mmCIF file of C-alpha atoms in Angstrom:
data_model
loop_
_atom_site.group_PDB
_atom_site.id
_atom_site.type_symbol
_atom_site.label_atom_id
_atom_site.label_comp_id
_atom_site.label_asym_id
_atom_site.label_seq_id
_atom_site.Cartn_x
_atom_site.Cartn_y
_atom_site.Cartn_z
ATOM 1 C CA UNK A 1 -43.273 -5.990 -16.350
ATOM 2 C CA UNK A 2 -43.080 -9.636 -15.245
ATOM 3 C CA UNK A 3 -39.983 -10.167 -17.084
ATOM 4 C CA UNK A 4 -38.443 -6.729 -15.526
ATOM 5 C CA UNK A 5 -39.724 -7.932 -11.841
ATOM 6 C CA UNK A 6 -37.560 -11.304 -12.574
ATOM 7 C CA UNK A 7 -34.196 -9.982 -14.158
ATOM 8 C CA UNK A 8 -33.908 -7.218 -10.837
ATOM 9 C CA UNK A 9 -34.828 -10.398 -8.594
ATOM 10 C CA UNK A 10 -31.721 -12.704 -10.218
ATOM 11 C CA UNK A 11 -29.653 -9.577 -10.127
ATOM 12 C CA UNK A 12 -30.427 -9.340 -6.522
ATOM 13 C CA UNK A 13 -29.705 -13.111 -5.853
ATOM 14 C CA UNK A 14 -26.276 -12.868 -7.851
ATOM 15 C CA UNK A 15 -25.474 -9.962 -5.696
ATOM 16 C CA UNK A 16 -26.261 -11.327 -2.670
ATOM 17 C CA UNK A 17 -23.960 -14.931 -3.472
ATOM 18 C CA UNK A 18 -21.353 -12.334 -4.594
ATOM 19 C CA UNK A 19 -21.271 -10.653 -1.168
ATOM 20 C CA UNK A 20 -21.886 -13.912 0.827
ATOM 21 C CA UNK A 21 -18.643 -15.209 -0.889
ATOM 22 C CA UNK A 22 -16.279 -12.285 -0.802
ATOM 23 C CA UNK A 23 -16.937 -12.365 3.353
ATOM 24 C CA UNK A 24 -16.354 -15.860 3.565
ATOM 25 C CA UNK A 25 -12.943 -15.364 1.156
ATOM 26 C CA UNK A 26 -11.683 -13.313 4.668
ATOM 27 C CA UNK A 27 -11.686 -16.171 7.170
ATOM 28 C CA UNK A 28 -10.010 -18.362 4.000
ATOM 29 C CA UNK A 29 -7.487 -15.918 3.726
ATOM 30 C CA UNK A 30 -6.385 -16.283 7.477
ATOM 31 C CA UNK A 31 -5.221 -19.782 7.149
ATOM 32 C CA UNK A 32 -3.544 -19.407 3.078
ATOM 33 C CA UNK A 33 -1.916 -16.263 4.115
ATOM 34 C CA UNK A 34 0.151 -17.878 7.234
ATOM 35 C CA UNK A 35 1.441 -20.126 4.468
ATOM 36 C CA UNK A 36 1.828 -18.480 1.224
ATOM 37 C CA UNK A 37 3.389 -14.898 0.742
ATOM 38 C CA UNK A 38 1.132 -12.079 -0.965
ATOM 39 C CA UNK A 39 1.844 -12.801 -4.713
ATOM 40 C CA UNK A 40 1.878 -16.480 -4.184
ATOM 41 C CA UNK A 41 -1.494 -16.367 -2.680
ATOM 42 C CA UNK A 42 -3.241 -14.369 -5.769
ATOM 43 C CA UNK A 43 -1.262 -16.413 -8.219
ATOM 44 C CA UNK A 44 -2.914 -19.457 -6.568
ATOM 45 C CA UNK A 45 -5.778 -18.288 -5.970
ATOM 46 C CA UNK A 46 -6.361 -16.901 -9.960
ATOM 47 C CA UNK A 47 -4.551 -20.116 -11.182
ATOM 48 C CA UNK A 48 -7.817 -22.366 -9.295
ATOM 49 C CA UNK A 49 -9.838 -19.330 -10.576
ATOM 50 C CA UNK A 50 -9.023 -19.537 -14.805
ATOM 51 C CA UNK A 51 -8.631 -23.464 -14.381
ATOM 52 C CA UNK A 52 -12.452 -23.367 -13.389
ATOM 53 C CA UNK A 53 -13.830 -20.518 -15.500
ATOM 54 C CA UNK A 54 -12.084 -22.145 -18.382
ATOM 55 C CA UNK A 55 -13.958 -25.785 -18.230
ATOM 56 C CA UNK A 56 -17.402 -23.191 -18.051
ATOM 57 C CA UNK A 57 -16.766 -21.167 -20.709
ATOM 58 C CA UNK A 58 -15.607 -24.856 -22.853
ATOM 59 C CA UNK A 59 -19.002 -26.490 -21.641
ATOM 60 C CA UNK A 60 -21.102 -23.362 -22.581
ATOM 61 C CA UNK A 61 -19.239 -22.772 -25.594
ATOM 62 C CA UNK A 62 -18.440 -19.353 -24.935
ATOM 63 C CA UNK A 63 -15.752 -18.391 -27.216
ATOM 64 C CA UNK A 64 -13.727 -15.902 -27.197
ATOM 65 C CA UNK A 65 -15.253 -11.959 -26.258
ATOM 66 C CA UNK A 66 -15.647 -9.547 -28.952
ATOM 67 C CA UNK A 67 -12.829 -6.853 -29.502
ATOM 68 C CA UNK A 68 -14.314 -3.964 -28.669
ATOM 69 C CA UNK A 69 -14.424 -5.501 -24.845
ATOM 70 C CA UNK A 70 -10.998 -6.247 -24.491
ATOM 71 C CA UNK A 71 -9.874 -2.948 -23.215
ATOM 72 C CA UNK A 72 -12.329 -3.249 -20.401
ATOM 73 C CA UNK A 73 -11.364 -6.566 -19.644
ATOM 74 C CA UNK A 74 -7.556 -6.140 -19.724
ATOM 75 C CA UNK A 75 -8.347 -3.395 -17.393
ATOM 76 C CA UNK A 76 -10.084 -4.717 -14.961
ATOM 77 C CA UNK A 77 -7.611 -7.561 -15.292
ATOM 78 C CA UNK A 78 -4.649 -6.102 -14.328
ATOM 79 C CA UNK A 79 -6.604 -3.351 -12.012
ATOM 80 C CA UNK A 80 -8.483 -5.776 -9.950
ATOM 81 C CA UNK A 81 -7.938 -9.678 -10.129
ATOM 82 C CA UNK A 82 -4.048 -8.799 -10.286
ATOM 83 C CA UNK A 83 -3.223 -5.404 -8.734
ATOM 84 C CA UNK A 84 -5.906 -5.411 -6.388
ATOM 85 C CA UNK A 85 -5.480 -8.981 -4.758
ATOM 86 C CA UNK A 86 -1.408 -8.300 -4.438
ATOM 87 C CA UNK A 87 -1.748 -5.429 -2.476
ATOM 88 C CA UNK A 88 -4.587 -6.199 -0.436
ATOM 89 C CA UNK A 89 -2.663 -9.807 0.285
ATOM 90 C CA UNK A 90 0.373 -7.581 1.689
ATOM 91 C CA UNK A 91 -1.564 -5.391 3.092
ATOM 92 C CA UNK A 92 -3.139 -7.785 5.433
ATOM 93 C CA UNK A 93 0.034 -8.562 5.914
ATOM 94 C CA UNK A 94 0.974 -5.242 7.360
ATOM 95 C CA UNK A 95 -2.157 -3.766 9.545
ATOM 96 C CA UNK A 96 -4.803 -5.801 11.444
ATOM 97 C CA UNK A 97 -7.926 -6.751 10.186
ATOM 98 C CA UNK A 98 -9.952 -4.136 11.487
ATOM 99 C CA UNK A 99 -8.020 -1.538 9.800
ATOM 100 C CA UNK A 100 -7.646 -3.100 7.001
ATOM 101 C CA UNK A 101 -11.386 -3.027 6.306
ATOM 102 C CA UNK A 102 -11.771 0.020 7.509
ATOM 103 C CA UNK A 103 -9.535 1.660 4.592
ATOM 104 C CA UNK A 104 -10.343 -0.989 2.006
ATOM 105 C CA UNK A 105 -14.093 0.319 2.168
ATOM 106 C CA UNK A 106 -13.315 3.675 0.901
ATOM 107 C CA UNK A 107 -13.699 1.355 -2.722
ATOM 108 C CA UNK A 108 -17.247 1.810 -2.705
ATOM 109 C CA UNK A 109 -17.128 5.477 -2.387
ATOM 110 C CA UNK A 110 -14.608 5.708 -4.739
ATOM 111 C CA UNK A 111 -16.151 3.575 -7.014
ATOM 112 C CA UNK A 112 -19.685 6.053 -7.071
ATOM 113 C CA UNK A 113 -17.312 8.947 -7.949
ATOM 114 C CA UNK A 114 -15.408 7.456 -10.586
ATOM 115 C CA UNK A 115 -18.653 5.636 -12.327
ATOM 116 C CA UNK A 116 -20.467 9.525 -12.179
ATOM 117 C CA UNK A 117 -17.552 10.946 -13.931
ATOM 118 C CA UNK A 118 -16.294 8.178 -16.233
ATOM 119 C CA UNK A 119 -19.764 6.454 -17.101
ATOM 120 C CA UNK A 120 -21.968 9.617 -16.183
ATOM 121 C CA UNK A 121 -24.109 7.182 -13.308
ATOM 122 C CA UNK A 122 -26.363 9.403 -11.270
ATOM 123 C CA UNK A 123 -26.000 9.541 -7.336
ATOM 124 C CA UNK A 124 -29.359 9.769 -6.595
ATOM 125 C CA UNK A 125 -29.735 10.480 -2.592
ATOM 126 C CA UNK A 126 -30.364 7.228 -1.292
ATOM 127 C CA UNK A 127 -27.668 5.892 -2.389
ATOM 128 C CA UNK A 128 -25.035 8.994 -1.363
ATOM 129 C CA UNK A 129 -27.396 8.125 2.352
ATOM 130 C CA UNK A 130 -26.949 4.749 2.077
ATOM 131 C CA UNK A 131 -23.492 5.017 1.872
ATOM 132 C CA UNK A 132 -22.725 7.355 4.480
ATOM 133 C CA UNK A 133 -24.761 4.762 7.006
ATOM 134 C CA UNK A 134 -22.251 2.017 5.406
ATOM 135 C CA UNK A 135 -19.502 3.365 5.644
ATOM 136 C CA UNK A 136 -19.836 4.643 9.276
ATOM 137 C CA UNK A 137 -20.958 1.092 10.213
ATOM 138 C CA UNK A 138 -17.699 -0.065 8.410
ATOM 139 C CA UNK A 139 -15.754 2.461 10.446
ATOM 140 C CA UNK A 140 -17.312 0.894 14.132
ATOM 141 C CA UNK A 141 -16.536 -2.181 12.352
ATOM 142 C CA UNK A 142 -12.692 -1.688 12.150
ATOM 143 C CA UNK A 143 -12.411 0.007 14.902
ATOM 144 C CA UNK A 144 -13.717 -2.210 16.972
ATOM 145 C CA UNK A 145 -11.257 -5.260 15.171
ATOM 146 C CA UNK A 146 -8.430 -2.970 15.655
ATOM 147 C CA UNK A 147 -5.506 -3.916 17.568
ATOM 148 C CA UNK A 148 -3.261 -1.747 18.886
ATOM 149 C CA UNK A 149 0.124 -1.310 17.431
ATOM 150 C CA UNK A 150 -0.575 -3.589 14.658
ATOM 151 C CA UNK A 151 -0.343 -1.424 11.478
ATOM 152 C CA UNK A 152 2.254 0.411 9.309
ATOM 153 C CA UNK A 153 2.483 3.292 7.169
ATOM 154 C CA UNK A 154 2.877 1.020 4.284
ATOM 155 C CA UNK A 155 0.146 -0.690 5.521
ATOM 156 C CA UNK A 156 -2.057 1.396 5.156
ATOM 157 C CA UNK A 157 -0.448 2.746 1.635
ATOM 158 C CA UNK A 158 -1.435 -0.425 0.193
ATOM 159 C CA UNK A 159 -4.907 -0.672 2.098
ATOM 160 C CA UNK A 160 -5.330 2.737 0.141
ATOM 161 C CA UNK A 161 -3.902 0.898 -3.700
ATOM 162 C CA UNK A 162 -5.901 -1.669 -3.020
ATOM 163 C CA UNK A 163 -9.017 0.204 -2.681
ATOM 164 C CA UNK A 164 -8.221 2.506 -6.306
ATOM 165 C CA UNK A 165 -7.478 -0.759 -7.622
ATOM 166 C CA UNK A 166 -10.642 -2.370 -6.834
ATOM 167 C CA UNK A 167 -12.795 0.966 -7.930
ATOM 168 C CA UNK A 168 -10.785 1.487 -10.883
ATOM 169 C CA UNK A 169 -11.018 -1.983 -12.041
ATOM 170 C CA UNK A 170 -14.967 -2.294 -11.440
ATOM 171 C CA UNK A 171 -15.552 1.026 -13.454
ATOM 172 C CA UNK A 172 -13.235 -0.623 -16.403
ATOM 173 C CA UNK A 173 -15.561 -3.653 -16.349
ATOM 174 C CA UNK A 174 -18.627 -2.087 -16.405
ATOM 175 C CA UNK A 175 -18.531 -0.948 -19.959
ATOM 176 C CA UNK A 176 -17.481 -4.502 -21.307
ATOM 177 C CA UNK A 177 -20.425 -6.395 -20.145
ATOM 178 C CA UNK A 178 -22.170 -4.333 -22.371
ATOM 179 C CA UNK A 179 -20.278 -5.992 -24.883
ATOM 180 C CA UNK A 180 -19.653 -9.740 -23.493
ATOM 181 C CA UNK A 181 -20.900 -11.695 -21.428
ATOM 182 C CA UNK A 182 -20.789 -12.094 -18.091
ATOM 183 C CA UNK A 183 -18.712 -15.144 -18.162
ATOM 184 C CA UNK A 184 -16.245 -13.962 -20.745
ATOM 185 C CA UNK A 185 -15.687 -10.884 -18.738
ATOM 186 C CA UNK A 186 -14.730 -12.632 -15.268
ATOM 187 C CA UNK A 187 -12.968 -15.512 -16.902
ATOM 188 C CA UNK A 188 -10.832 -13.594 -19.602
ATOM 189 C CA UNK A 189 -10.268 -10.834 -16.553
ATOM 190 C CA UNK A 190 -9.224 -13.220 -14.330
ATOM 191 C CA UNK A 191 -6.927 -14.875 -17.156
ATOM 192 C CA UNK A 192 -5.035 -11.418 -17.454
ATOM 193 C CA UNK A 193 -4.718 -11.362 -13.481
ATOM 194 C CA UNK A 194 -2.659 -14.701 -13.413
ATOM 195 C CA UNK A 195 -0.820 -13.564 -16.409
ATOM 196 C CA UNK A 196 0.185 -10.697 -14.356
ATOM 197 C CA UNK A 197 1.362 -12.566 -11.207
ATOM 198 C CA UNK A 198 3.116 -15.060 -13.350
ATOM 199 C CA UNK A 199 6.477 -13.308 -11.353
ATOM 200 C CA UNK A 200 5.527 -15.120 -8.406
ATOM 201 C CA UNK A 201 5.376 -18.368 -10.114
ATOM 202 C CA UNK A 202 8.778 -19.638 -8.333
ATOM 203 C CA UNK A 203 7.455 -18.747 -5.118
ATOM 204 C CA UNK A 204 3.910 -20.592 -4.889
ATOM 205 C CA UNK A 205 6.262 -23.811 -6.375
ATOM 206 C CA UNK A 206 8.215 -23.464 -3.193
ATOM 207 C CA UNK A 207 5.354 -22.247 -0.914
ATOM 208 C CA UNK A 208 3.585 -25.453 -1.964
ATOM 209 C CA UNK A 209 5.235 -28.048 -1.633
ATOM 210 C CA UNK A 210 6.236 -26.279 2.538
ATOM 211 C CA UNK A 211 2.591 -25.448 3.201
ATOM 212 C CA UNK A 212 -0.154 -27.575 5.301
ATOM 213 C CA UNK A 213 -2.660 -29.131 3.487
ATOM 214 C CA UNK A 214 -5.197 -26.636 4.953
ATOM 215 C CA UNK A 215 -3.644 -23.785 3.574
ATOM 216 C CA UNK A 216 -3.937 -25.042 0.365
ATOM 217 C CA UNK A 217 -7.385 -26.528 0.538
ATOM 218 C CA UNK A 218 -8.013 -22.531 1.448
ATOM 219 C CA UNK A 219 -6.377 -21.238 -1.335
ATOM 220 C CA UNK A 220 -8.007 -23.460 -4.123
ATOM 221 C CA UNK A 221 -11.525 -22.522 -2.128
ATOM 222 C CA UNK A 222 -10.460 -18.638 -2.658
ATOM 223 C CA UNK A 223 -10.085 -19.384 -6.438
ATOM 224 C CA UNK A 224 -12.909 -21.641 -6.914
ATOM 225 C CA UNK A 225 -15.868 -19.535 -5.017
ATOM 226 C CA UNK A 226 -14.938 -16.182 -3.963
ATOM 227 C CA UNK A 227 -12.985 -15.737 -7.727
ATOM 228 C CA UNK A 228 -14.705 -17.908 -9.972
ATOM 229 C CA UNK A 229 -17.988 -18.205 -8.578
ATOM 230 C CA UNK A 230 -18.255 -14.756 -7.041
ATOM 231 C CA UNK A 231 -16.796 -12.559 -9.685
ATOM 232 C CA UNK A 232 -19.212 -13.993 -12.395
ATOM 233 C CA UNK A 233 -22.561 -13.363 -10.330
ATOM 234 C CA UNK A 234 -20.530 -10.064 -9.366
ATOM 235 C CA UNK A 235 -20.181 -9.387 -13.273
ATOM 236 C CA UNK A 236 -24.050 -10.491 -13.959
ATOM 237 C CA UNK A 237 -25.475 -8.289 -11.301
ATOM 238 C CA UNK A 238 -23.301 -5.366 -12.388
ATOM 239 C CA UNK A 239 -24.819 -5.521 -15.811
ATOM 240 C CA UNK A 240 -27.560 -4.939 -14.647
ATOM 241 C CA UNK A 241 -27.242 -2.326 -12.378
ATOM 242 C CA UNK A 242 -25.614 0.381 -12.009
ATOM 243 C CA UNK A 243 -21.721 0.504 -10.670
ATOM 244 C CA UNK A 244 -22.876 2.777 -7.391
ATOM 245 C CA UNK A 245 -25.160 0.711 -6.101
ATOM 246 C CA UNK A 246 -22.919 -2.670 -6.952
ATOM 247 C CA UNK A 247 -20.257 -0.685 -4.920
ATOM 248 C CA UNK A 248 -22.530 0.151 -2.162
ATOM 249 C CA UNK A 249 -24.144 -3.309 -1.539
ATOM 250 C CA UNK A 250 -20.488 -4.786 -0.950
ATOM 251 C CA UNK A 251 -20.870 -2.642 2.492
ATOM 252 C CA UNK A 252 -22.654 -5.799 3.061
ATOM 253 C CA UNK A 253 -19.067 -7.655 3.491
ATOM 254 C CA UNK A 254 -18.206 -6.789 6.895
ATOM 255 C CA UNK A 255 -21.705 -7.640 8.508
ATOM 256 C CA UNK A 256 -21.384 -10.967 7.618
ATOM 257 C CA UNK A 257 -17.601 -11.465 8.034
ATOM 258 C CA UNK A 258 -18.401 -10.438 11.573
ATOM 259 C CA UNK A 259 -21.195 -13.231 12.303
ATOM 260 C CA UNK A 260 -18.638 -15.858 9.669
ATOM 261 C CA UNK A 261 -15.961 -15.503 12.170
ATOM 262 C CA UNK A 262 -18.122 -15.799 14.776
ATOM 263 C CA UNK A 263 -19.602 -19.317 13.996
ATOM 264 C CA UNK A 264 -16.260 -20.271 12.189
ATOM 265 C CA UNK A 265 -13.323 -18.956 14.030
ATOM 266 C CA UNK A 266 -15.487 -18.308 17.957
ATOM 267 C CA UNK A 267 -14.763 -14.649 17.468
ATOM 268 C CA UNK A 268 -17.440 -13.638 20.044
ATOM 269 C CA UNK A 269 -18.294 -9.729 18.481
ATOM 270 C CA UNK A 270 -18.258 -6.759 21.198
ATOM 271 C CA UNK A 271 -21.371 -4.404 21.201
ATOM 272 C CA UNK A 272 -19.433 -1.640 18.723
ATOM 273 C CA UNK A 273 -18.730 -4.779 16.477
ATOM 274 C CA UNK A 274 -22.354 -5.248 16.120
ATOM 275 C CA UNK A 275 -23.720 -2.096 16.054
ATOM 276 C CA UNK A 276 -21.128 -1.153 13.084
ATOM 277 C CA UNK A 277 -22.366 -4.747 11.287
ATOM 278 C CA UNK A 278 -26.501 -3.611 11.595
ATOM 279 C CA UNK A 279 -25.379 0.108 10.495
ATOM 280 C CA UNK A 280 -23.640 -1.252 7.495
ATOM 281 C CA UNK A 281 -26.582 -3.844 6.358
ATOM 282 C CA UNK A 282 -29.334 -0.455 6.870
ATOM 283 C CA UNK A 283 -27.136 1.433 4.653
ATOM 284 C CA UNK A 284 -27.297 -1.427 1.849
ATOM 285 C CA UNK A 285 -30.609 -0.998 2.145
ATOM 286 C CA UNK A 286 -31.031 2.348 1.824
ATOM 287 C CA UNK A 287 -28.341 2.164 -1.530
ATOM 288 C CA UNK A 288 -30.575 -0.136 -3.020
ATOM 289 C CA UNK A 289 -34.236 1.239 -2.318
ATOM 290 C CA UNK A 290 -36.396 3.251 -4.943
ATOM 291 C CA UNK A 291 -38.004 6.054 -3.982
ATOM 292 C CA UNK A 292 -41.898 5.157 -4.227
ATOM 293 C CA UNK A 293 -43.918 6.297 -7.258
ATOM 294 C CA UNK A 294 -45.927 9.630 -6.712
ATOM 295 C CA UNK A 295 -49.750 8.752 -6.760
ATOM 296 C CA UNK A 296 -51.711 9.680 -9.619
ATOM 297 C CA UNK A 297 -53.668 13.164 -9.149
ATOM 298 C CA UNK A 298 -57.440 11.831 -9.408
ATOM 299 C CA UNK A 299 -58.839 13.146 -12.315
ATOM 300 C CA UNK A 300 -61.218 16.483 -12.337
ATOM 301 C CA UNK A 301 -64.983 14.921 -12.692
ATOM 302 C CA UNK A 302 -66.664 16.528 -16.007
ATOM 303 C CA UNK A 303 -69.301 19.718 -15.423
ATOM 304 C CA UNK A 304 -71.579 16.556 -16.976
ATOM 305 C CA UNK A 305 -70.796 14.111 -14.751
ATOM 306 C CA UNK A 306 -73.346 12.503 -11.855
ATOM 307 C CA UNK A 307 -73.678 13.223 -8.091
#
C-alpha cells in the first residue's frame, strides 16, 4: 500500500512540473516567435530538445526502445512534437492568445474520447465534471485575452489541427510506455519530430544568425524544459495514469499562464481572467479526485453474543 501511496504521489509531482513548464513555454514563445517563423521555432526548439534527451539516455544507458513501441513512438512523433508544435507556432501567429487557448483546449476533451474508444479508458463522472468546470474556466480565460479583430479563419483551422494533433499524438504514446520507458519514449518521439521539421532547416540557419540573443536564449529554454524536461515527467505520469485524467489536469495550463504573465510580462488579469483561472484549477481537481470508499456495513452480532 505504501509503495502504491508513493508511485501516485511521484506521478502527481511529474504532472504537476509537466504543467508548470508547458505554461511557462507560453510567455517563452512570445519573445522566439517575434524572431523565428513557425517551423523554425519547433525545429529549434526539438533540435535543443534531442541534443539534451540524447546525453540522458547516453548517461543512463538507455538504449535503444524495443520494437513493438516504435509505432507508438513514431506516432506520437510526427502527431505531436512535429505536427502539433508547427501548427500551433502558426497558429499563434494568426489569432490572439486568448483564442488561441480557448480552441487549443478542446485537446483534453478530445483526448478522453479518443483514449475511451481507442484504449477502452473509462470516463468515470468526475472526470466528464471536472472537465466541463475546465473547460468553461478555459473559455472565460480566452475570452477575456481576446482581442478584437485579431484572428483568422485559418487561424483558427490550425488552433483546431493543433488540438487533434496533440490528442492524437498522446493516445499513440500511451500504449508505448507500456513497452519503454519513459525516457525512450519522449526522447526517440522527440527525435522523429526534428526529423520531421528538418524542411525548415534553411530557415532557422537564416533566422539565427538575424535574431536577438533573447530570442534564442527563449528558444533553447523551450527545448530544454518545456520539451525535454516536461515531456519526460509528462510521459512518466501518463504511465501511470490514465490518458483522461493526464488530458484533464493540463486544464491546469491557463491558470498559471495567467498569474506567469502577470509576475513576468505585468499583465495585470481582469476579474473574468481570474475567475476563468480558479474555475479551471477546481475542475483539475475534480478530474483527479476518487470517489471515497463506501463504509463497511457493521457486521450482524451472533444470537450468542453479549449485551
Amino acid at each position: 500500500m505504501k509503495r502504491l501511496r508513493r508511485g501516485e504521489l511521484l506521478a502527481a509531482g511529474a504532472a504537476c512540473v509537466t504543467v508548470v513548464l508547458w505554461a511557462s513555454a507560453f510567455v517563452s514563445i512570445r519573445s522566439a516567435g517575434a524572431a523565428y517563423s513557425p517551423g523554425a521555432l519547433a525545429l529549434g526548439r526539438l533540435l535543443a530538445g534531442v541534443l539534451v534527451l540524447g546525453v540522458l539516455c547516453a548517461v543512463r544507458r538507455e538504449g535503444l526502445p524495443p520494437r513493438s513501441a516504435w509505432r507508438g513512438i513514431a506516432l506520437s512523433g510526427v502527431l505531436w512534437f512535429g505536427f502539433y508544435m508547427v501548427a500551433l507556432n502558426w497558429a499563434e501567429q494568426q489569432v490572439d492568445a486568448g483564442t488561441a487557448a480557448l480552441v487549443v483546449n478542446i485537446g483534453p476533451i478530445l483526448i478522453a474520447l479518443l483514449a475511451s474508444k481507442v484504449l477502452g479508458d473509462a470516463m468515470p463522472p468526475r472526470l466528464v465534471a471536472g472537465m466541463a468546470v475546465s473547460f468553461a474556466g478555459a473559455v472565460a480565460v480566452g475570452l477575456s485575452m481576446s482581442g478584437s479583430g485579431g484572428s483568422s479563419v485559418l487561424g483558427v483551422v490550425l488552433c483546431l489541427l493543433a488540438a487533434v494533433g496533440y490528442a492524437a499524438g498522446v493516445v499513440a504514446q500511451k500504449p508505448a510506455l507500456g513497452r519503454a520507458s519513459a525516457l525512450q519514449v519522449t526522447t526517440f518521439g522527440c527525435a522523429v519530430g526534428a526529423v520531421m521539421c528538418l524542411p525548415f532547416a534553411g530557415q532557422l540557419v537564416r533566422e539565427a544568425g538575424e535574431a536577438p540573443l533573447r530570442a534564442t536564449l527563449n528558444m533553447v529554454y523551450l527545448g530544454v524544459f518545456p520539451t525535454a524536461l516536461a515531456f519526460t515527467t509528462w510521459a512518466y505520469a501518463l504511465a501511470r495514469t490514465s490518458a483522461g485524467r493526464m488530458g484533464a489536469t493540463t486544464y491546469a495550463v491557463p491558470a498559471l499562464v495567467v498569474v506567469m504573465a502577470w509576475a513576468a510580462l505585468g499583465e495585470v488579469p481582469g476579474a473574468l481572467t481570474l475567475a476563468g483561472g480558479a474555475l479551471c484549477l477546481a475542475g483539475v481537481a475534480v478530474s483527479r479526485s476518487r470517489p471515497r470508499a463506501a463504509a463497511p456495513e457493521p457486521r450482524p452480532q451472533s444470537a450468542d453474543a453479549t449485551v
